[in-house]
Every structure is written in C-alpha cells, then in structure tokens.
Coordinates of C-alpha atoms in Angstrom, one line a residue:
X1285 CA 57.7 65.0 111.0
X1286 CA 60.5 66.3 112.4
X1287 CA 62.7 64.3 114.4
X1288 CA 63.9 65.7 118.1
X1289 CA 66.7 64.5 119.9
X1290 CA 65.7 64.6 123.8
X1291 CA 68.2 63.7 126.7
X1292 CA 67.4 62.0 129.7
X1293 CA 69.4 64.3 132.2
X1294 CA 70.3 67.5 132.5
X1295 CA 74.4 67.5 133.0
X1296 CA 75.1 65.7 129.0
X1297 CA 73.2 69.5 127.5
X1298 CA 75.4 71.4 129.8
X1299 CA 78.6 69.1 129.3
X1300 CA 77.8 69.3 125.5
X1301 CA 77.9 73.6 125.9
X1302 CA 80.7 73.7 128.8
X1303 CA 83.5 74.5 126.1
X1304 CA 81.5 77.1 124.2
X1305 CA 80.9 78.8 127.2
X1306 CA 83.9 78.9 129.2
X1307 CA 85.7 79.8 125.9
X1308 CA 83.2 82.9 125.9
X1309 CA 83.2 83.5 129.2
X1310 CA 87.0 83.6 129.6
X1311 CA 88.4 85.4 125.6
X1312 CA 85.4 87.7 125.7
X1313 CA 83.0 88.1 128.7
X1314 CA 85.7 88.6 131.5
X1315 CA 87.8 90.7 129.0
X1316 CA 85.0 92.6 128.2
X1317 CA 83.9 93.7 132.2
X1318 CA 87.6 94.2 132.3
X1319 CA 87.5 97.0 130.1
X1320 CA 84.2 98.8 131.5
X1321 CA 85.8 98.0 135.1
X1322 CA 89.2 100.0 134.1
X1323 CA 87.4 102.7 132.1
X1324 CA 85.6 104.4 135.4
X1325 CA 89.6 104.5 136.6
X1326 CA 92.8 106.1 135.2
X1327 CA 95.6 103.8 136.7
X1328 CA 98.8 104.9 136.9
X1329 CA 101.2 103.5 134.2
X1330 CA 102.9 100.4 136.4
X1331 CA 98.9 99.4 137.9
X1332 CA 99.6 99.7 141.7
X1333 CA 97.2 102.3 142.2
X1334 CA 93.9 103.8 140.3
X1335 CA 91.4 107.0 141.0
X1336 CA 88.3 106.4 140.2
X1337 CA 87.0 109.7 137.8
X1338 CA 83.6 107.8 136.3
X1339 CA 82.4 109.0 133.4
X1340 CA 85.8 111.4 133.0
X1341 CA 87.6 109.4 130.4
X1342 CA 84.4 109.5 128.2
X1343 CA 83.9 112.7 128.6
X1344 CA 88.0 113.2 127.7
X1345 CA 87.6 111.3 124.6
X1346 CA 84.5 113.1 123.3
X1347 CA 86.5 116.3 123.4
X1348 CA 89.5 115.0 122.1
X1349 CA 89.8 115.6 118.8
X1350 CA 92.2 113.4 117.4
X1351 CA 90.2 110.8 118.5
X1352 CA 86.9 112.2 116.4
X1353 CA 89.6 112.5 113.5
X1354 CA 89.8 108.8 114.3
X1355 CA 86.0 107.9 113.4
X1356 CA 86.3 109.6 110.4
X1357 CA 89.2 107.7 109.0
X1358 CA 87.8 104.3 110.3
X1359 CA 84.5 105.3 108.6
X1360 CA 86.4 106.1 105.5
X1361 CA 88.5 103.0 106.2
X1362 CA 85.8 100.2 106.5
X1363 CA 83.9 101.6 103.8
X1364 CA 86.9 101.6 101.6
X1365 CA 88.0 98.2 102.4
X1366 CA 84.4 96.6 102.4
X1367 CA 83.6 97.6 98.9
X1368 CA 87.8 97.0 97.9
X1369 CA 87.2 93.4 99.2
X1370 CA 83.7 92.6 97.9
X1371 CA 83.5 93.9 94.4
X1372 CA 86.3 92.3 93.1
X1373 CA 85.5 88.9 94.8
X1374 CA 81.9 89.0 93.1
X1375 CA 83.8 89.7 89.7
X1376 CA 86.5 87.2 90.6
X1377 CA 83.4 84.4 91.5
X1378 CA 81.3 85.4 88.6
X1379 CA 84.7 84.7 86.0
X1380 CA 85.4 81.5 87.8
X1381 CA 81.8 79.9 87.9
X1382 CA 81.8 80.4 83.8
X1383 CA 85.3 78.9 83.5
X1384 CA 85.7 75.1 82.1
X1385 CA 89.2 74.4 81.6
X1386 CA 91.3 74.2 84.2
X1387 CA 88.3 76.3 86.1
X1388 CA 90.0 74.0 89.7
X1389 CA 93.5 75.9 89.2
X1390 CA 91.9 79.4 88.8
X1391 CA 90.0 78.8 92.1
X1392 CA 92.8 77.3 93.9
X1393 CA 95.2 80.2 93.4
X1394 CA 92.2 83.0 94.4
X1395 CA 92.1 81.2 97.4
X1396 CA 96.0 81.2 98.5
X1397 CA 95.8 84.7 99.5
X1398 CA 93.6 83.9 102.6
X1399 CA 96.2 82.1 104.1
X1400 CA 98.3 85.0 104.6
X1401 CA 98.2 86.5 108.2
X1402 CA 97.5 90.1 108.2
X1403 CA 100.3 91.5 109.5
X1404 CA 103.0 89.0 106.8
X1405 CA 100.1 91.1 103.9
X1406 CA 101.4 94.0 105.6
X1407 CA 105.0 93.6 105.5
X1408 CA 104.4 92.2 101.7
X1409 CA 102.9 95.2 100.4
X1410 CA 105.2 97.7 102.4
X1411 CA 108.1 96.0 100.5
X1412 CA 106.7 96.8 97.1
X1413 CA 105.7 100.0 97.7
X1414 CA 108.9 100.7 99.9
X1415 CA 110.1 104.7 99.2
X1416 CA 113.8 102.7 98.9
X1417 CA 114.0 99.0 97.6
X1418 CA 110.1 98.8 96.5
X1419 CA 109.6 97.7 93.0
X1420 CA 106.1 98.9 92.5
X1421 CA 107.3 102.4 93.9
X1422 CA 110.1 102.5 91.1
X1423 CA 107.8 101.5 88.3
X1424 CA 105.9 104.5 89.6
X1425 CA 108.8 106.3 89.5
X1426 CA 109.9 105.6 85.9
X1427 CA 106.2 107.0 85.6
X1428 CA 106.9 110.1 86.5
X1429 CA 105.4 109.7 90.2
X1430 CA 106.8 110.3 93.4
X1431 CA 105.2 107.7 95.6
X1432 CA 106.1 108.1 99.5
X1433 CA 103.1 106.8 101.7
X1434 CA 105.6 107.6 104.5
X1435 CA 105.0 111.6 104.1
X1436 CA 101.6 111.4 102.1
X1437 CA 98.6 110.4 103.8
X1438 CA 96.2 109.9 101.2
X1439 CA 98.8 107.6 99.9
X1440 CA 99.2 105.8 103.2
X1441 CA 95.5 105.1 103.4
X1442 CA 95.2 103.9 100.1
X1443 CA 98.1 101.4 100.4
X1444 CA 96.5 100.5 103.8
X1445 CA 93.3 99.7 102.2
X1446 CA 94.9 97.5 99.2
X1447 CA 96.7 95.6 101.8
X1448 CA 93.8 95.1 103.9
X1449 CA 91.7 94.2 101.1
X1450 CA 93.7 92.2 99.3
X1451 CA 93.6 89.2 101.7
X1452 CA 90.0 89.6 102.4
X1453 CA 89.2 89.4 98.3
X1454 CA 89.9 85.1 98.7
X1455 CA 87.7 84.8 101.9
X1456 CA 84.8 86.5 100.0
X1457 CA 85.6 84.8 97.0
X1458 CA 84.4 81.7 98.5
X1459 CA 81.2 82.4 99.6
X1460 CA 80.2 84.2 96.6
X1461 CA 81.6 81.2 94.5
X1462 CA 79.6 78.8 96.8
X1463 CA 76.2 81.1 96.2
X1464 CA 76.2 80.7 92.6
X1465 CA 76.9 77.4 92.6
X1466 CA 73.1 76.9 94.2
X1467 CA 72.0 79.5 92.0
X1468 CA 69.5 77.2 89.4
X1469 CA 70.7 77.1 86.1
X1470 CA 67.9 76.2 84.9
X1471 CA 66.7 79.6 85.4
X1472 CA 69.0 81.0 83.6
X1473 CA 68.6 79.4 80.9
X1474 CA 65.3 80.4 80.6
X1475 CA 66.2 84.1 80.5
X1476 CA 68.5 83.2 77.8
X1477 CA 66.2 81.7 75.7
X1478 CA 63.9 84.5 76.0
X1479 CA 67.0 87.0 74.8
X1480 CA 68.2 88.4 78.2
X1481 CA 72.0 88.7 78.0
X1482 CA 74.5 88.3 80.4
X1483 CA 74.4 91.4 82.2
X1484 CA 70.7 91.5 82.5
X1485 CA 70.5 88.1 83.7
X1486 CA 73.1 88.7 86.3
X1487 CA 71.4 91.9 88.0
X1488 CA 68.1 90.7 87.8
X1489 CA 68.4 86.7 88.4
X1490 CA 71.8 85.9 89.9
X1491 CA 72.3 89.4 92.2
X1492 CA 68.8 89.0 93.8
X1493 CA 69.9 85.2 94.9
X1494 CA 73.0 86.2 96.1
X1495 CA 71.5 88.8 98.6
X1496 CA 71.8 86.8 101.8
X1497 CA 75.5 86.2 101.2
X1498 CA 76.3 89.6 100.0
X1499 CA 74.6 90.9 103.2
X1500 CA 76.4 87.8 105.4
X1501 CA 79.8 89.2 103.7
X1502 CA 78.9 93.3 104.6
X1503 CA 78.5 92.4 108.3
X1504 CA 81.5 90.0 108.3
X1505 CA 83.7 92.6 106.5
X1506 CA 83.1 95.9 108.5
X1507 CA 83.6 93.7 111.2
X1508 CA 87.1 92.9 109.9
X1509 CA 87.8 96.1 109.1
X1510 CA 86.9 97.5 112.7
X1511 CA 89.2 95.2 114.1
X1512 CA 91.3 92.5 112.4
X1513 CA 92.9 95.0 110.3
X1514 CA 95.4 96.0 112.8
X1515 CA 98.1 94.5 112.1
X1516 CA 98.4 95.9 108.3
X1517 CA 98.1 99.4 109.6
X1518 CA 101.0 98.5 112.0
X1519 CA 103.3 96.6 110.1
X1520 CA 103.1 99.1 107.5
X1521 CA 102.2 102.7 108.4
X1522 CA 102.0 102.3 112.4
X1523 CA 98.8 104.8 112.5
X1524 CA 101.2 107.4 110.6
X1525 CA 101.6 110.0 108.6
X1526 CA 100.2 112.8 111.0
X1527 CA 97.5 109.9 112.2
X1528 CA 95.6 109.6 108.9
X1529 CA 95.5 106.1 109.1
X1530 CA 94.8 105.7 112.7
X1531 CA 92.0 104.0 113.1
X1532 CA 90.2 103.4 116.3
X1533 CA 91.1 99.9 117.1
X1534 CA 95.3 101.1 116.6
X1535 CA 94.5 104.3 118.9
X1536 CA 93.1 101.6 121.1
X1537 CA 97.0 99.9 121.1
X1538 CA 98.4 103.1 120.7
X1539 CA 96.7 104.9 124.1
X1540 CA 97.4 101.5 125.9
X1541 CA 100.2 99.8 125.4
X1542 CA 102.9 103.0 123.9
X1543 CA 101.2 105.9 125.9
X1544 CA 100.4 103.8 128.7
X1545 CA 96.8 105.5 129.0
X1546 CA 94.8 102.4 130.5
X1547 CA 92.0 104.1 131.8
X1548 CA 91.6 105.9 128.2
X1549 CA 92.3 103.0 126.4
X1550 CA 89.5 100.9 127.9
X1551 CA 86.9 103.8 127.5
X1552 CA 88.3 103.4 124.2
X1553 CA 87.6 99.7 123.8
X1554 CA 84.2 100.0 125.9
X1555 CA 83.1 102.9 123.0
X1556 CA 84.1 100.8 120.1
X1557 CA 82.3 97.8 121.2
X1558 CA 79.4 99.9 121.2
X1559 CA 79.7 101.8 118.0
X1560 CA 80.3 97.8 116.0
X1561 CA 77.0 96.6 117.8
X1562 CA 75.1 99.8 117.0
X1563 CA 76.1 98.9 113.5
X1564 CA 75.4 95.3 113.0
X1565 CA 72.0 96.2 114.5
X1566 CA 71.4 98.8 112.0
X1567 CA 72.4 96.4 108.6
X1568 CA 70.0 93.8 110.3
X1569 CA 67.1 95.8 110.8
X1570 CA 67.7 98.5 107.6
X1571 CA 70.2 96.3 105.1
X1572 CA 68.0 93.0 105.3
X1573 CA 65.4 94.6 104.3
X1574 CA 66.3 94.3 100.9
X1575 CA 67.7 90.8 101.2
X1576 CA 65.6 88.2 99.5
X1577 CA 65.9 84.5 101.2

C-alpha cells in the first residue's frame, strides 16, 4: 500500500511551501501584473506621469510591422536553434552510450559547454567569426568567402543560431544520455539476434523509448530560445543587421530600456507571455500525442 505522510497542523504544509511561493510571487507574479498594469499606459520616459490609452499599444504593435517581421524571425529562430541543439545531442548521446574506453572522458568534455553563460558563448563565437581578428572568418577567407555577419543578415542569423545552440547541445546531451541508459538492453539484443541492425533497432526500439524526453527537451528548448537566448543576440549582433536577428524578447529590451517605450515594451512582454503559453499548450495536447510513456 502506499504510504502517506499526514501532518498534524496546518502552519508546517504552509511553512514547508512559504519559499516556493514568495519566490513566485515576487520573480514572476508581481512582475508579471507589472507588465499588464504598464501596458494599458504609455509613461513618459523618466515615469513621473502616465496616460492611460487601453488597448492602444496593442493595437500599435499589431500594425507595426517591424514587430510582425519580429515573429517571423523568432519563429525561424527557435525552430532553427531547437533542431541545431537536439539533433546533434541525440547523435552525440547515441556515440557516447556505445563507447567503452575512456567512454567517462568523452562525456565529461560534451558536458563543459553548459557551463558557459550565454552571453561569454556569445562573445566566444563573435571572436572567431570576427570580420577583423576572427580566425574562422580568415579560414573562410583563404576559401574564397567573404564572411561579414555585420552586413549580411542571413549570416548573422546563422552565427546567432550556432552560438545559441552550441551551449544548449551539452544540456540535451544529458538527458538523452540518461534515457538510454534506462533503455533495456536486453531488448536490444533480441532485435539483434533476430538480424535487425543498428539503424533499425534505433528508430524502432530506442527512438520510441526516448519519446518522453525528446518531447521534455522540445518544450524546454523553445522555451530557451524565446527567452534565454538574449544575451548571444546581444553580445554578438545586438538585433542587427537591418533587425534580422531581432527577436521578440531583444525588441522587448530594445523598446524598453534604449527607446525608452515602456508602455510598448510591456504590451510587448504581456503578448509574448501569451504566444510561449499558447505554445506549450499546443505541444502538450498535439506533440504528446505521439509520445509513448
């Protein structure tokens, strides 16, 4: 039977969930009314007074259209960086769970990357691929290529999305190395005894059991590319060339805190909030679907 822990009193429960709540109520709740609060207002830029407009800076937004330019991009952006991040960390877990020797090395170093803050992943990659001094651009060079991300957009966003990914490869990594650890391997050496080879026991045994983390991993990493990705776009391209890598959570910043747009910038904040729940709803209802537990 299963054992239930009941408590006497009511103040040890609530004493027990007092930090998890004032820590919600006070990084997210508060900040979070904040932003619906400001965006019925446009304040002017030193906050001693505010007219209230209502729905205006919505409506401003929706007819703005560097700001629909900016769903596109962080459409193409978190798509990019989701599959950039994942792939290779499934390849990178798959290697590494069939390594013997010195298997603890291999998964040490795929894991160092992690520990790099976004923004120092930033600065890294901008040095290599610096127009100037960066090695990676002078190979290129040799090549035949002119790299310049600083003029080229398509080249910004790509060199945005390596840096972005990059990091995010080791954090996958380890969940995907972790699932097929559990994955039985008794079962898979069944298939191989009756004759199906490596790829065919990996997409129809090992991919199938790996569903729940995969899924896990695509809300975690949209998530991350929605928002914690800001400080490689800043660091490295600051929403530039011409705004092709301006995503929405750096026109959030950029509205804010340089153009000193609050009211525009929390209507901002209050719209991506919704447009990140509207998605997570949709990959739990559509996505798990197809996730086998």
């Amino acid at each position: 039977m299963e054992k239930r822990v009941t408590f006497r009193g009511w103040w040890l429960p609530l004493l027990l969930i007092a930090p998890q709540v004032i820590i919600s109520a006070v990084f997210f709740f508060y900040p979070a009314g904040q932003a619906i609060w400001q965006s019925l207002f446009i304040p002017d830029p030193f906050g001693l007074s505010a007219q209230f407009v209502g729905f205006g800076n919505f409506e401003y937004l929706l007819g703005d259209k560097y700001y629909r330019t900016s769903f596109l991009t962080t459409a193409i952006f978190s798509i990019l960086v989701t599959l950039c991040s994942m792939v290779p960390a499934l390849f990178l877990a798959v290697i590494a769970d069939r390594l013997i020797k010195g298997s603890g090395v291999y998964r040490t170093m795929l894991i160092w990357p992690y520990a790099v803050a976004p923004a120092v992943a930033g600065v890294l990659w901008l040095f290599m691929f610096n127009t100037r001094v960066g090695v990676v651009s002078w190979y290129l060079g040799q090549l035949g290529y002119d790299w310049n991300h600083v003029l080229n957009g398509g080249e910004a966003m790509g060199l945005v999305v390596v840096a972005s990914a990059w990091g995010r490869i080791s954090y996958n990594f380890l969940f995907f190395f972790a699932a097929l650890q559990s994955v039985p391997r008794s079962v898979i050496e069944a298939a191989a005894i009756d004759g199906a080879h490596f790829w065919r026991r990996f997409f129809t045994i090992v991919l199938p059991m790996l569903s729940p983390t995969a899924f896990f991993l695509l809300v975690v990493n949209v998530v991350y590319a929605f928002f914690e990705t800001f400080g490689v776009i800043h660091t490295i391209t600051s929403g530039g060339p011409q705004q092709s890598t301006t995503i929405l959570v750096y026109k959030v910043f950029a509205d804010g805190f340089v153009g000193q747009d609050l009211g525009s910038s929390s209507a901002q904040s209050v719209i991506l909030l919704i447009v990140v729940g509207v998605l997570t709803v949709i990959q739990f209802k559509y996505v798990e679907k197809r996730v086998h537990y």
